[in-house]
Amino acid sequence: MMLNQTKLSVLALGCSLATALAQTNSLHLPPIAEGPFKPDWNSLTNYQVPEWFRDAKFGIWAHWGPQCQPEHGDWYARGMYQEGGWQYNLHLTEYGHPSTNGFKDVIRVWKAERFDPDTLVKFYKNNGARIFMALANHHDNFDNFNSRYQPWNSVALGPQKDLIGGWAKAARKNGLRFGVSVHASHAWTWYEVAQGADTNGPLAGVPYDGKLTQADGKGQWWDGLDPQDLYAQNHAPGDQSGWGWWDWDPAKGATVPDAAYMEKFFKRTQQLWDDYHPDQIYFDDTVLPFHGVTDEIGLNLAAHFYNTRLDKNGRTEAVVNGKWLNDMQRLALVYDIERGKAQGILPQPWQTDTCLGSWHYDRGIYERRDYKSAASVVRMLADIVSKNGNLMLSVPLRRDGQPDELEIEIVKQIGAWLRVNGEAIYATRPWKIYGEGPSTQVAEKGQFDGQKDVSDRPFTAEDIRFTQSKDGKTLYAIVLELPKDGKVTVKSLAAGSDQWPGKIGSVRLVGGGKLNFTRDANGLHVTLPEKFDGKIAFALKVRP
């Protein structure tokens, strides 16, 4: 009996893999823009990261959508269907049972009544952001723009506003580069929990609303809408016990999306790009959307994006972020490390995406005062830039579209630091080494990839990160902690150092004046001014 079951399992696996392969040959995608980039990896490896991205260094992200309506953290539209979980229990209390009051009903009550993109983006610019990014859609499959292909969108429902349109206009008015993040490819498997039902209690066995159809909406507030355009659950669910569903791996129990679902995603994303003209797009996927099923969707989108943003020299100004990239893929896309940092200097520019708190607004984090501090963000930024990276920092917004007062104060403190020390961050390039000090000897594994974004170990005045001007004539040494005795030693700049064998002519405090210094075999010894008012970290400007 067990042998027969094994044979059946192997046959089923073979069939699912065969189905996945067949679907890659049945895609019917609209044409992409003509140009030098073709939808294949060999062509895309000719990509060169645009100078504007390399110079920007710091962006702020509004990871904001209908899952912020409950203010109960990230992945709410999935957690509310997981019986016994904290989000499920809160949903019962605040919205009702997911058999009748599912995520579609959360969307209905989300109004974004204080959405004021111009004021908010201006505030972010004044506090150091050079890029502004907005959430175009999440795994909840709701488009925050005037989508022609997704009826469940922010113009038709909820706020009844073109949120991406508002963000895009504000970013350009304030002179910032504009990015969008796209996460919706995974709705197919992410929402499979919405097909379930309680196993205990008075509503045990009553299905959640994940399988509702347009016909079920007669007489309901959503009459005329098809919930399957949102939930995408016209298929049997796969194995949700592990993470195989994220990588579309049938061998790990994942269900494979059909061609119609992938084609719809392609059209939504292409429209987003063509109508709103972002400079940057972040895909919340392993490599590219549907990688593991087919790369045809992602490669065609990337080629289209690159070809529609060519400058007068034929170089693209577009940026496409992908996660978990190998060395070849990092030539074609800009590598992104979620909530993490690179171990050392990477040869290609890259990005960290992280958040002050939870990705979607979490009232509990606010009440516990549990956000990242401005000091931790500044030190993280210095480390990232020293390694050839950019930081994209999400500032969670409440349901109404505004940050809370704690976040506002954190952003102001980051901005105050950058107004003084930004010369050592913006438009810089990595030096010969990224840094020195005890923190360079420790590797703390991150949640997803690379090192942790915020170190568990406190920094010391010996922890220094280096950047240099693009012309290579100025070195910046960013000291991550204030010395108690008012003196700093930079060991990498010792007399006869391989990193700087020649003469040091001057040392200045960035945002300040000249500093007294000596140099010997143990390092460059710098004395800070008596009335030094630095609070977080500071930068030294070293020239021959």
GROMACS .gro file of C-alpha atoms in nm, residues 209-498:
model
  290
  209ASP     CA    1  -1.510   3.389   0.180
  210GLY     CA    2  -1.213   3.295  -0.039
  211LYS     CA    3  -1.422   3.088  -0.282
  212LEU     CA    4  -1.706   3.335  -0.335
  213THR     CA    5  -1.796   3.417  -0.694
  214GLN     CA    6  -1.966   3.707  -0.869
  215ALA     CA    7  -2.297   3.520  -0.854
  216ASP     CA    8  -2.278   3.520  -0.473
  217GLY     CA    9  -2.278   3.901  -0.470
  218LYS     CA   10  -2.639   3.951  -0.574
  219GLY     CA   11  -2.790   4.199  -0.330
  220GLN     CA   12  -2.457   4.248  -0.149
  221TRP     CA   13  -2.249   4.566  -0.138
  222TRP     CA   14  -2.009   4.406  -0.383
  223ASP     CA   15  -2.282   4.318  -0.635
  224GLY     CA   16  -2.124   4.311  -0.982
  225LEU     CA   17  -1.773   4.245  -0.857
  226ASP     CA   18  -1.610   3.904  -0.870
  227PRO     CA   19  -1.424   3.820  -0.547
  228GLN     CA   20  -1.208   3.585  -0.750
  229ASP     CA   21  -1.050   3.887  -0.920
  230LEU     CA   22  -0.921   3.965  -0.572
  231TYR     CA   23  -0.865   3.626  -0.409
  232ALA     CA   24  -0.772   3.419  -0.719
  233GLN     CA   25  -0.877   3.091  -0.554
  234ASN     CA   26  -1.039   2.895  -0.837
  235HIS     CA   27  -0.795   2.613  -0.771
  236ALA     CA   28  -0.731   2.349  -0.508
  237PRO     CA   29  -0.499   2.475  -0.234
  238GLY     CA   30  -0.147   2.341  -0.199
  239ASP     CA   31   0.068   2.264   0.103
  240GLN     CA   32   0.078   2.569   0.330
  241SER     CA   33   0.285   2.407   0.605
  242GLY     CA   34   0.622   2.531   0.480
  243TRP     CA   35   0.762   2.791   0.239
  244GLY     CA   36   0.755   2.588  -0.082
  245TRP     CA   37   0.453   2.787  -0.195
  246TRP     CA   38   0.661   3.106  -0.207
  247ASP     CA   39   0.905   2.968  -0.463
  248TRP     CA   40   0.634   2.800  -0.673
  249ASP     CA   41   0.795   2.462  -0.610
  250PRO     CA   42   0.552   2.176  -0.687
  251ALA     CA   43   0.795   1.936  -0.524
  252LYS     CA   44   0.726   2.119  -0.197
  253GLY     CA   45   0.351   2.123  -0.241
  254ALA     CA   46   0.306   2.455  -0.420
  255THR     CA   47   0.022   2.506  -0.664
  256VAL     CA   48   0.125   2.654  -0.997
  257PRO     CA   49  -0.062   2.958  -1.135
  258ASP     CA   50  -0.236   2.929  -1.469
  259ALA     CA   51  -0.149   3.133  -1.776
  260ALA     CA   52  -0.447   3.367  -1.738
  261TYR     CA   53  -0.336   3.468  -1.388
  262MET     CA   54   0.022   3.539  -1.500
  263GLU     CA   55  -0.093   3.728  -1.811
  264LYS     CA   56  -0.319   3.948  -1.598
  265PHE     CA   57  -0.028   4.025  -1.363
  266PHE     CA   58   0.186   4.118  -1.663
  267LYS     CA   59  -0.077   4.357  -1.801
  268ARG     CA   60  -0.134   4.522  -1.463
  269THR     CA   61   0.238   4.579  -1.413
  270GLN     CA   62   0.300   4.700  -1.766
  271GLN     CA   63   0.011   4.948  -1.732
  272LEU     CA   64   0.148   5.068  -1.398
  273TRP     CA   65   0.484   5.139  -1.560
  274ASP     CA   66   0.345   5.298  -1.876
  275ASP     CA   67   0.082   5.518  -1.709
  276TYR     CA   68   0.275   5.642  -1.406
  277HIS     CA   69   0.634   5.638  -1.538
  278PRO     CA   70   0.821   5.538  -1.222
  279ASP     CA   71   1.200   5.541  -1.223
  280GLN     CA   72   1.229   5.229  -1.008
  281ILE     CA   73   1.027   4.914  -0.953
  282TYR     CA   74   1.079   4.672  -0.665
  283PHE     CA   75   0.956   4.315  -0.711
  284ASP     CA   76   0.888   4.128  -0.387
  285ASP     CA   77   0.988   3.798  -0.544
  286THR     CA   78   1.271   3.552  -0.559
  287VAL     CA   79   1.459   3.692  -0.861
  288LEU     CA   80   1.154   3.797  -1.069
  289PRO     CA   81   0.777   3.739  -1.062
  290PHE     CA   82   0.697   3.369  -1.115
  291HIS     CA   83   1.062   3.267  -1.116
  292GLY     CA   84   1.041   2.893  -1.061
  293VAL     CA   85   0.744   2.863  -1.296
  294THR     CA   86   0.873   3.078  -1.580
  295ASP     CA   87   1.101   3.380  -1.622
  296GLU     CA   88   0.910   3.491  -1.933
  297ILE     CA   89   0.691   3.733  -1.736
  298GLY     CA   90   0.976   3.898  -1.546
  299LEU     CA   91   1.223   3.914  -1.834
  300ASN     CA   92   0.968   4.074  -2.066
  301LEU     CA   93   0.875   4.330  -1.801
  302ALA     CA   94   1.239   4.415  -1.729
  303ALA     CA   95   1.322   4.455  -2.100
  304HIS     CA   96   1.012   4.672  -2.148
  305PHE     CA   97   1.103   4.894  -1.854
  306TYR     CA   98   1.463   4.936  -1.965
  307ASN     CA   99   1.369   5.012  -2.326
  308THR     CA  100   1.117   5.281  -2.229
  309ARG     CA  101   1.370   5.480  -2.022
  310LEU     CA  102   1.662   5.527  -2.261
  311ASP     CA  103   1.867   5.845  -2.239
  312LYS     CA  104   2.024   6.021  -2.537
  313ASN     CA  105   2.318   5.781  -2.520
  314GLY     CA  106   2.097   5.473  -2.528
  315ARG     CA  107   2.150   5.388  -2.161
  316THR     CA  108   1.848   5.309  -1.952
  317GLU     CA  109   1.754   5.523  -1.653
  318ALA     CA  110   1.532   5.251  -1.508
  319VAL     CA  111   1.599   5.045  -1.193
  320VAL     CA  112   1.448   4.701  -1.129
  321ASN     CA  113   1.506   4.537  -0.790
  322GLY     CA  114   1.512   4.161  -0.738
  323LYS     CA  115   1.590   3.950  -0.430
  324TRP     CA  116   1.802   3.638  -0.382
  325LEU     CA  117   2.001   3.698  -0.702
  326ASN     CA  118   2.304   3.503  -0.818
  327ASP     CA  119   2.609   3.677  -0.961
  328MET     CA  120   2.481   3.673  -1.319
  329GLN     CA  121   2.138   3.804  -1.222
  330ARG     CA  122   2.300   4.090  -1.028
  331LEU     CA  123   2.435   4.219  -1.359
  332ALA     CA  124   2.080   4.238  -1.501
  333LEU     CA  125   1.892   4.370  -1.196
  334VAL     CA  126   1.972   4.570  -0.884
  335TYR     CA  127   2.012   4.325  -0.599
  336ASP     CA  128   1.792   4.391  -0.296
  337ILE     CA  129   1.849   4.251   0.054
  338GLU     CA  130   1.532   4.263   0.262
  339ARG     CA  131   1.594   4.374   0.621
  340GLY     CA  132   1.963   4.303   0.570
  341LYS     CA  133   2.304   4.433   0.464
  342ALA     CA  134   2.586   4.306   0.251
  343GLN     CA  135   2.883   4.139   0.420
  344GLY     CA  136   3.129   4.366   0.241
  345ILE     CA  137   3.166   4.591  -0.064
  346LEU     CA  138   2.967   4.446  -0.355
  347PRO     CA  139   3.090   4.511  -0.711
  348GLN     CA  140   2.744   4.616  -0.831
  349PRO     CA  141   2.525   4.880  -0.663
  350TRP     CA  142   2.257   4.721  -0.447
  351GLN     CA  143   1.980   4.812  -0.204
  352THR     CA  144   1.859   4.733   0.147
  353ASP     CA  145   1.485   4.757   0.204
  354THR     CA  146   1.378   4.775   0.564
  355CYS     CA  147   1.120   4.935   0.788
  356LEU     CA  148   1.097   5.140   1.105
  357GLY     CA  149   0.850   4.884   1.239
  358SER     CA  150   0.620   4.635   1.066
  359TRP     CA  151   0.576   4.663   0.692
  360HIS     CA  152   0.206   4.740   0.731
  361TYR     CA  153   0.121   4.972   1.017
  362ASP     CA  154   0.105   4.800   1.356
  363ARG     CA  155  -0.060   4.995   1.635
  364GLY     CA  156   0.105   4.767   1.891
  365ILE     CA  157   0.455   4.873   1.782
  366TYR     CA  158   0.352   5.236   1.824
  367GLU     CA  159   0.208   5.172   2.170
  368ARG     CA  160   0.521   4.983   2.280
  369ARG     CA  161   0.747   5.257   2.137
  370ASP     CA  162   0.927   4.980   1.951
  371TYR     CA  163   1.042   5.155   1.631
  372LYS     CA  164   1.399   5.162   1.508
  373SER     CA  165   1.570   5.469   1.646
  374ALA     CA  166   1.711   5.745   1.428
  375ALA     CA  167   2.058   5.650   1.555
  376SER     CA  168   2.019   5.290   1.439
  377VAL     CA  169   1.898   5.404   1.095
  378VAL     CA  170   2.189   5.648   1.052
  379ARG     CA  171   2.446   5.383   1.143
  380MET     CA  172   2.278   5.133   0.915
  381LEU     CA  173   2.278   5.388   0.631
  382ALA     CA  174   2.650   5.457   0.676
  383ASP     CA  175   2.730   5.085   0.669
  384ILE     CA  176   2.517   5.026   0.359
  385VAL     CA  177   2.662   5.320   0.164
  386SER     CA  178   3.017   5.216   0.255
  387LYS     CA  179   2.945   4.883   0.083
  388ASN     CA  180   2.807   5.033  -0.241
  389GLY     CA  181   2.442   5.018  -0.139
  390ASN     CA  182   2.132   5.233  -0.101
  391LEU     CA  183   1.879   5.230   0.183
  392MET     CA  184   1.505   5.224   0.113
  393LEU     CA  185   1.336   5.292   0.448
  394SER     CA  186   0.967   5.226   0.496
  395VAL     CA  187   0.788   5.465   0.732
  396PRO     CA  188   0.458   5.289   0.814
  397LEU     CA  189   0.144   5.498   0.761
  398ARG     CA  190  -0.173   5.469   0.961
  399ARG     CA  191  -0.500   5.379   0.794
  400ASP     CA  192  -0.569   5.746   0.722
  401GLY     CA  193  -0.243   5.796   0.529
  402GLN     CA  194  -0.037   5.979   0.792
  403PRO     CA  195   0.264   5.870   1.001
  404ASP     CA  196   0.231   5.889   1.377
  405GLU     CA  197   0.413   6.148   1.589
  406LEU     CA  198   0.688   5.904   1.692
  407GLU     CA  199   0.776   5.829   1.330
  408ILE     CA  200   0.770   6.199   1.243
  409GLU     CA  201   1.025   6.268   1.515
  410ILE     CA  202   1.249   5.981   1.398
  411VAL     CA  203   1.244   6.109   1.039
  412LYS     CA  204   1.325   6.461   1.162
  413GLN     CA  205   1.627   6.329   1.353
  414ILE     CA  206   1.751   6.139   1.046
  415GLY     CA  207   1.704   6.454   0.842
  416ALA     CA  208   1.894   6.665   1.093
  417TRP     CA  209   2.190   6.427   1.073
  418LEU     CA  210   2.187   6.422   0.694
  419ARG     CA  211   2.174   6.801   0.670
  420VAL     CA  212   2.507   6.810   0.851
  421ASN     CA  213   2.672   6.490   0.728
  422GLY     CA  214   2.507   6.427   0.391
  423GLU     CA  215   2.827   6.516   0.206
  424ALA     CA  216   2.970   6.184   0.330
  425ILE     CA  217   2.663   5.992   0.202
  426TYR     CA  218   2.516   6.137  -0.117
  427ALA     CA  219   2.695   6.089  -0.450
  428THR     CA  220   2.980   5.899  -0.284
  429ARG     CA  221   3.141   5.574  -0.384
  430PRO     CA  222   3.299   5.288  -0.185
  431TRP     CA  223   3.661   5.326  -0.079
  432LYS     CA  224   3.925   5.053  -0.078
  433ILE     CA  225   3.778   4.901   0.239
  434TYR     CA  226   3.433   4.960   0.381
  435GLY     CA  227   3.530   5.005   0.744
  436GLU     CA  228   3.721   4.915   1.055
  437GLY     CA  229   3.650   4.837   1.418
  438PRO     CA  230   3.496   4.552   1.620
  439SER     CA  231   3.175   4.550   1.413
  440THR     CA  232   3.370   4.447   1.100
  441GLN     CA  233   3.476   4.126   1.272
  442VAL     CA  234   3.123   4.004   1.340
  443ALA     CA  235   2.873   3.861   1.092
  444GLU     CA  236   2.514   3.857   1.221
  445LYS     CA  237   2.294   3.653   0.987
  446GLY     CA  238   1.989   3.845   0.865
  447GLN     CA  239   1.630   3.726   0.854
  448PHE     CA  240   1.632   3.684   0.477
  449ASP     CA  241   1.972   3.738   0.318
  450GLY     CA  242   2.300   3.900   0.416
  451GLN     CA  243   2.367   4.049   0.760
  452LYS     CA  244   2.107   4.189   1.000
  453ASP     CA  245   2.001   4.542   0.916
  454VAL     CA  246   2.041   4.659   1.279
  455SER     CA  247   2.321   4.497   1.474
  456ASP     CA  248   2.250   4.342   1.813
  457ARG     CA  249   2.591   4.458   1.932
  458PRO     CA  250   2.645   4.821   2.029
  459PHE     CA  251   2.886   5.023   1.817
  460THR     CA  252   3.196   5.190   1.959
  461ALA     CA  253   3.404   5.493   1.863
  462GLU     CA  254   3.641   5.244   1.696
  463ASP     CA  255   3.368   5.146   1.447
  464ILE     CA  256   3.421   5.354   1.136
  465ARG     CA  257   3.276   5.337   0.783
  466PHE     CA  258   3.448   5.482   0.477
  467THR     CA  259   3.314   5.648   0.163
  468GLN     CA  260   3.487   5.866  -0.095
  469SER     CA  261   3.397   6.137  -0.343
  470LYS     CA  262   3.338   6.029  -0.700
  471ASP     CA  263   3.663   6.187  -0.811
  472GLY     CA  264   3.853   5.992  -0.544
  473LYS     CA  265   4.014   6.305  -0.398
  474THR     CA  266   3.825   6.310  -0.068
  475LEU     CA  267   3.786   6.034   0.188
  476TYR     CA  268   3.506   6.036   0.443
  477ALA     CA  269   3.541   5.845   0.769
  478ILE     CA  270   3.204   5.812   0.942
  479VAL     CA  271   3.255   5.742   1.312
  480LEU     CA  272   2.951   5.547   1.434
  481GLU     CA  273   2.971   5.633   1.805
  482LEU     CA  274   3.086   5.947   1.984
  483PRO     CA  275   3.418   5.906   2.171
  484LYS     CA  276   3.398   5.991   2.540
  485ASP     CA  277   3.741   6.154   2.542
  486GLY     CA  278   3.685   6.367   2.230
  487LYS     CA  279   3.953   6.182   2.032
  488VAL     CA  280   3.929   5.946   1.736
  489THR     CA  281   4.188   5.707   1.597
  490VAL     CA  282   4.151   5.584   1.239
  491LYS     CA  283   4.378   5.280   1.222
  492SER     CA  284   4.343   5.232   0.846
  493LEU     CA  285   4.508   5.572   0.795
  494ALA     CA  286   4.821   5.496   0.997
  495ALA     CA  287   5.155   5.622   0.865
  496GLY     CA  288   5.266   5.393   0.583
  497SER     CA  289   4.917   5.242   0.547
  498ASP     CA  290   4.854   5.043   0.230
   0.00000   0.00000   0.00000
